[in-house]
Coordinates of N, CA and C in Angstrom, one line a residue:
X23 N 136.7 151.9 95.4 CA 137.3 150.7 95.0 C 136.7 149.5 95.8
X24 N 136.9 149.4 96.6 CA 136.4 148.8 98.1 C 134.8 148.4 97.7
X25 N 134.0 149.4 97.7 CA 132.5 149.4 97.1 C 132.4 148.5 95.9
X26 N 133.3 148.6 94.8 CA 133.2 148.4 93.7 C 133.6 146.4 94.0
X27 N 134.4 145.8 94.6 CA 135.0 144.9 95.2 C 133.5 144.3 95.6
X28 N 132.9 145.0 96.8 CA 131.6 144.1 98.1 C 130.4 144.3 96.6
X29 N 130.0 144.6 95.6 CA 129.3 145.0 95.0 C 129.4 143.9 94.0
X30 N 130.6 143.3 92.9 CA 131.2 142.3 92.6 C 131.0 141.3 93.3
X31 N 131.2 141.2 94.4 CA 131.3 139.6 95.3 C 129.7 139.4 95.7
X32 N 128.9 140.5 95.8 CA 127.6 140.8 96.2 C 126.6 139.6 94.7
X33 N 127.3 140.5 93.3 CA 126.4 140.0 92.6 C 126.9 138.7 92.0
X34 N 128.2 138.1 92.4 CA 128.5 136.9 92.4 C 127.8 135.9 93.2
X35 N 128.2 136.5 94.4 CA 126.9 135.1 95.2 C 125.6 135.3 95.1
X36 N 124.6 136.3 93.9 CA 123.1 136.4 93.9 C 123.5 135.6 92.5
X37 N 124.6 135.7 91.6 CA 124.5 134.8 90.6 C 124.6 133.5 90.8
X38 N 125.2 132.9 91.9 CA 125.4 131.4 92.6 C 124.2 131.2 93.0
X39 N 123.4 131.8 94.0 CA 122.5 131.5 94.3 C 121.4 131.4 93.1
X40 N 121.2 131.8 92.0 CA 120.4 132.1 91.6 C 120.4 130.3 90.5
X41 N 121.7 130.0 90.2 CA 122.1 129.0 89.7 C 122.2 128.0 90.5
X42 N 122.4 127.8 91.7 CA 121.8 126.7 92.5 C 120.6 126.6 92.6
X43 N 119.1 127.3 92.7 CA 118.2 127.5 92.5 C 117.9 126.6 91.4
X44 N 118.1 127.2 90.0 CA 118.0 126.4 88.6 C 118.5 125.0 88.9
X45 N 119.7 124.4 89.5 CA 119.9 123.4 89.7 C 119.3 122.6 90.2
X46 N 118.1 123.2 91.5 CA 117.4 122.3 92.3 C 116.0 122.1 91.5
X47 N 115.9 123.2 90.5 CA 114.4 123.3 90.1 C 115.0 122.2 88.6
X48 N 116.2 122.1 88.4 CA 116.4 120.8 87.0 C 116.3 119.5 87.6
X49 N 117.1 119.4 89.2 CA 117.3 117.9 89.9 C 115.7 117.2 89.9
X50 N 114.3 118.1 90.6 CA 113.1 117.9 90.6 C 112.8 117.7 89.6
X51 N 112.5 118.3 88.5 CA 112.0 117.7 87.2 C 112.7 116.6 86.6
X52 N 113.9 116.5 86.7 CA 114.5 114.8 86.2 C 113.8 114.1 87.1
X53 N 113.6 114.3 88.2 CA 113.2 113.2 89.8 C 111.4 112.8 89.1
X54 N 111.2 113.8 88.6 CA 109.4 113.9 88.7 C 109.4 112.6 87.2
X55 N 110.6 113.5 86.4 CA 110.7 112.6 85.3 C 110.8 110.9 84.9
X56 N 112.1 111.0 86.4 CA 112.3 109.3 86.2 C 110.9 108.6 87.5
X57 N 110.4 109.2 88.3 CA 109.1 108.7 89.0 C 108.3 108.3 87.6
X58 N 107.7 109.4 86.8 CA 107.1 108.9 86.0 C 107.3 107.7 85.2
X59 N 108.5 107.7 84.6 CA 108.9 106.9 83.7 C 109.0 105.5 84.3
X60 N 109.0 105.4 85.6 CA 109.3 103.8 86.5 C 107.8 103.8 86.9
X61 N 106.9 104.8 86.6 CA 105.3 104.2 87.5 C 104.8 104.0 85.6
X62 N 105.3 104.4 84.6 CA 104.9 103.8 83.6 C 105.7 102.8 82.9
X63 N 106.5 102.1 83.0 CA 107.5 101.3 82.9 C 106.7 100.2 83.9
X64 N 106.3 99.9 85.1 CA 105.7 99.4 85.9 C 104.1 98.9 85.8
X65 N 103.5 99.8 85.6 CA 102.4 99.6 84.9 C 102.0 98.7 83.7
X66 N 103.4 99.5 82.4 CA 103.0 98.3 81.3 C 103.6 96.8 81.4
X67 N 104.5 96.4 82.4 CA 105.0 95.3 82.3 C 103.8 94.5 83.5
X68 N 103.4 95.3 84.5 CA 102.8 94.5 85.1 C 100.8 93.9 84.1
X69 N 101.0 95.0 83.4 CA 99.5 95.1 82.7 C 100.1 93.3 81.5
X70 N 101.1 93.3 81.1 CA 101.4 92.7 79.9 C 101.2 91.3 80.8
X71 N 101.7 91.5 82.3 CA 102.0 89.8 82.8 C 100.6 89.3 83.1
X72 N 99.1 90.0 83.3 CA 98.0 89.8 83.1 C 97.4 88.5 82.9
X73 N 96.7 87.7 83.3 CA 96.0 86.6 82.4 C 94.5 86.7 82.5
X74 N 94.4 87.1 81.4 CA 92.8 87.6 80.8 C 91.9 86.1 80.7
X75 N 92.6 85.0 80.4 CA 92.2 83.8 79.6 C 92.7 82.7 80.1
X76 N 93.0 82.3 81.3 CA 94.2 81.7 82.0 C 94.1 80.1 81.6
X77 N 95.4 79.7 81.0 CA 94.9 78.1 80.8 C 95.2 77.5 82.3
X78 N 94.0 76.8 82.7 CA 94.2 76.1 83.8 C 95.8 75.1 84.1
X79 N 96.3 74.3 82.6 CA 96.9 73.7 82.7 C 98.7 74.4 83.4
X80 N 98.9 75.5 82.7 CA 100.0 76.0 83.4 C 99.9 77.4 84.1
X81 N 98.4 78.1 84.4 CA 98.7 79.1 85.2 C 99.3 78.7 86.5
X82 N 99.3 77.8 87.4 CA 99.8 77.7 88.5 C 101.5 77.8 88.2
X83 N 101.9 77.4 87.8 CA 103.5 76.9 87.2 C 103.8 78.3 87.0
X84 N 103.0 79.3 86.2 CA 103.8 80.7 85.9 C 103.3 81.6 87.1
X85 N 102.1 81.1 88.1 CA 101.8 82.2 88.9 C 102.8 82.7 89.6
X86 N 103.9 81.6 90.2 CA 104.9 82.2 91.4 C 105.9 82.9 90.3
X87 N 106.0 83.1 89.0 CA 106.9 84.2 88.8 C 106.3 85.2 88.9
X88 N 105.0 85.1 88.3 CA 104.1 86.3 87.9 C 104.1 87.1 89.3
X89 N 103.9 86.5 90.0 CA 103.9 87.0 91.7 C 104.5 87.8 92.3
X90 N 106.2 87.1 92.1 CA 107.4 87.8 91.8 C 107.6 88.6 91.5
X91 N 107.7 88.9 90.1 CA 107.8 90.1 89.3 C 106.8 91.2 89.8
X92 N 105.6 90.9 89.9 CA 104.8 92.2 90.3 C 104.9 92.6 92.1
X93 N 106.1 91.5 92.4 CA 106.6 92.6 94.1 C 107.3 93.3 93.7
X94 N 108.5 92.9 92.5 CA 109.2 93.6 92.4 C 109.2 94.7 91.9
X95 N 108.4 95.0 91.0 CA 107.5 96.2 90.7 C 107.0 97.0 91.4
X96 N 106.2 96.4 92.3 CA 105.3 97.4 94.0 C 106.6 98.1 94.5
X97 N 107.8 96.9 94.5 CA 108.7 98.3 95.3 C 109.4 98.7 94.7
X98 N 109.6 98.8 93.5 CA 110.2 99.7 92.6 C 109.5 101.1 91.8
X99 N 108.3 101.3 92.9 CA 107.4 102.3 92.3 C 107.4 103.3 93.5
X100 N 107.7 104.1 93.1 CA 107.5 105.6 94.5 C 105.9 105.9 94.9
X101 N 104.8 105.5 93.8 CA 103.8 105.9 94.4 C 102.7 105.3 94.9
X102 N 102.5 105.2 96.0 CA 101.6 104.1 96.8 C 100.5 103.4 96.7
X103 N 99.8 104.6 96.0 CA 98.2 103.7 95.0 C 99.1 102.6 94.0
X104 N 100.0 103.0 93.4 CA 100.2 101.9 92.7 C 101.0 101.1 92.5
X105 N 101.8 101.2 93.8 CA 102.3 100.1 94.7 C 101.6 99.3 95.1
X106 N 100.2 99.3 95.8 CA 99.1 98.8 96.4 C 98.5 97.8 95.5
X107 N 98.2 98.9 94.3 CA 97.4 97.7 93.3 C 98.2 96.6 92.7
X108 N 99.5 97.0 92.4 CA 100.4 95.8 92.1 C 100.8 94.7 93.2
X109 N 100.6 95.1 94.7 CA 100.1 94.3 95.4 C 99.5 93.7 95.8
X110 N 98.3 93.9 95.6 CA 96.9 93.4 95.0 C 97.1 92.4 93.9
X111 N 97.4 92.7 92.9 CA 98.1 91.4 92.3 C 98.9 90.8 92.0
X112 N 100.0 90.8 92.8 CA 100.6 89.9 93.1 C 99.9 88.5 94.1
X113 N 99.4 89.3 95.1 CA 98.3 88.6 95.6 C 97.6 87.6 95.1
X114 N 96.8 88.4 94.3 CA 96.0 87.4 93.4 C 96.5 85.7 92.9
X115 N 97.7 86.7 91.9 CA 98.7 85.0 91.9 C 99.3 84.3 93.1
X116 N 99.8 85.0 94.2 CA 99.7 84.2 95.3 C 98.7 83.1 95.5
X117 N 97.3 83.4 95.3 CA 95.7 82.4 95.4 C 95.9 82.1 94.7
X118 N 96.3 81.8 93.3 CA 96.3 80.8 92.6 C 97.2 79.9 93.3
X119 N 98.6 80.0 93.6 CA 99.1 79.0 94.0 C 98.7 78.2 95.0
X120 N 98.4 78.7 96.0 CA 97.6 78.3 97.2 C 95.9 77.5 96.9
X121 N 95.5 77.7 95.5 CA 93.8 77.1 95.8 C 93.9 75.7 94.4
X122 N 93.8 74.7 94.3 CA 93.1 73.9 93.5 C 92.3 74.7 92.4
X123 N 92.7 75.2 91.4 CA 92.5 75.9 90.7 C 91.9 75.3 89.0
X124 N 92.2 74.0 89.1 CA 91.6 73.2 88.4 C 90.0 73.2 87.6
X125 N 89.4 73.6 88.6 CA 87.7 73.7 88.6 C 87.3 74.8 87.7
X126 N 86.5 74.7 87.1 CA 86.2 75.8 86.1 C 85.2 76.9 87.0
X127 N 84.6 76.9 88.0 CA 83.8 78.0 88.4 C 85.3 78.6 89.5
X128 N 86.1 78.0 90.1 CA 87.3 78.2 90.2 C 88.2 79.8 89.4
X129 N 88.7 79.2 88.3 CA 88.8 79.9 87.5 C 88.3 81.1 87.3
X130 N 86.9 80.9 86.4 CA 86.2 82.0 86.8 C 85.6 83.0 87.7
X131 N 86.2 82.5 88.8 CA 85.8 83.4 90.1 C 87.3 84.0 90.4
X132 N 88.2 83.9 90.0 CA 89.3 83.8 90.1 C 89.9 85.1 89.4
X133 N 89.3 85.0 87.8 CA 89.4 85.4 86.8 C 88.8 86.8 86.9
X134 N 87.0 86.9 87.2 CA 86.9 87.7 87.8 C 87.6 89.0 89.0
X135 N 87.9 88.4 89.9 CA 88.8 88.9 90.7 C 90.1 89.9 90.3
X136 N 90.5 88.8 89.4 CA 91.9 89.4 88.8 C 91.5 90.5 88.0
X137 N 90.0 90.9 87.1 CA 90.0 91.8 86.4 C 89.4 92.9 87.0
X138 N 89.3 92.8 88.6 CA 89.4 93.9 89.3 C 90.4 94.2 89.9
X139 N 91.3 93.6 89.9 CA 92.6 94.4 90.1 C 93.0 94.9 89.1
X140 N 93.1 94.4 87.8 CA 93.5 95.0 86.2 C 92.8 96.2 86.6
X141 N 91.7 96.4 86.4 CA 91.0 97.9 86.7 C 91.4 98.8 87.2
X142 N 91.7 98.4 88.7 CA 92.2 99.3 89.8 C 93.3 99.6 89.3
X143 N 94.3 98.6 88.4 CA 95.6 99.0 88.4 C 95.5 100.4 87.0
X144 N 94.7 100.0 86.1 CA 94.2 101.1 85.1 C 94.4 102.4 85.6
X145 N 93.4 102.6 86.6 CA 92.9 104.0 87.2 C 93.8 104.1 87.9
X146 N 95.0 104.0 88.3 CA 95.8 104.6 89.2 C 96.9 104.8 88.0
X147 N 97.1 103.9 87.7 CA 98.5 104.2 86.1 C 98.0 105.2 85.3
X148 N 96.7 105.4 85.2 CA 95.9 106.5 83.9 C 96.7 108.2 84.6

């Protein structure tokens, strides 16, 4: 009886453990799941705030949100490459606010720039 008792409690705690296990191997895949979902969540909003075409007249005016938004994105992302590139461009719009931006070789040097960060930010979101 006794045997039958330590043999019951035996395969009770291999059944606990076995289901805590399952538990930790479900907590990781939701964790892997919602990383994903916030470094692609992150990616398309910072890709959308983009200026491919920038009108001189109000990029300065929208840069300091644009700026904004893509810090708040860098740290709302768990993973560092693309943490990095989002601040990388935030950056970028930072220069805009900071340069006379008016000048059309300006711009386009500018413009440039920014579509190497788009890139970088591509290849790390891919």
């Amino acid at each position: 009886m006794v045997f039958m008792k330590r043999l019951g409690i035996a395969a009770l705690l291999a059944a606990a453990g076995l289901a805590l296990a399952g538990c930790s191997e479900v907590t990781n895949a939701v964790d892997q799941t919602n990383k994903a979902a916030t470094k692609v969540g992150a990616c398309a909003e910072a890709l959308s705030l983009t200026d491919l075409n920038p009108d001189p007249a109000t990029i300065k005016e929208r840069a300091a949100d644009k700026e904004k938004r893509l810090r708040e994105l860098a740290n709302s992302v768990g993973e560092q490459n693309v943490a990095s590139a989002l601040t990388g461009m935030a950056d970028s719009y930072l220069q805009v606010q900071k340069e006379n931006i008016q000048d059309a070789g300006k711009i386009a040097d500018w413009t440039k720039r920014n579509l190497d960060r788009i890139e970088a930010l591509r290849k790390v979101c891919a």
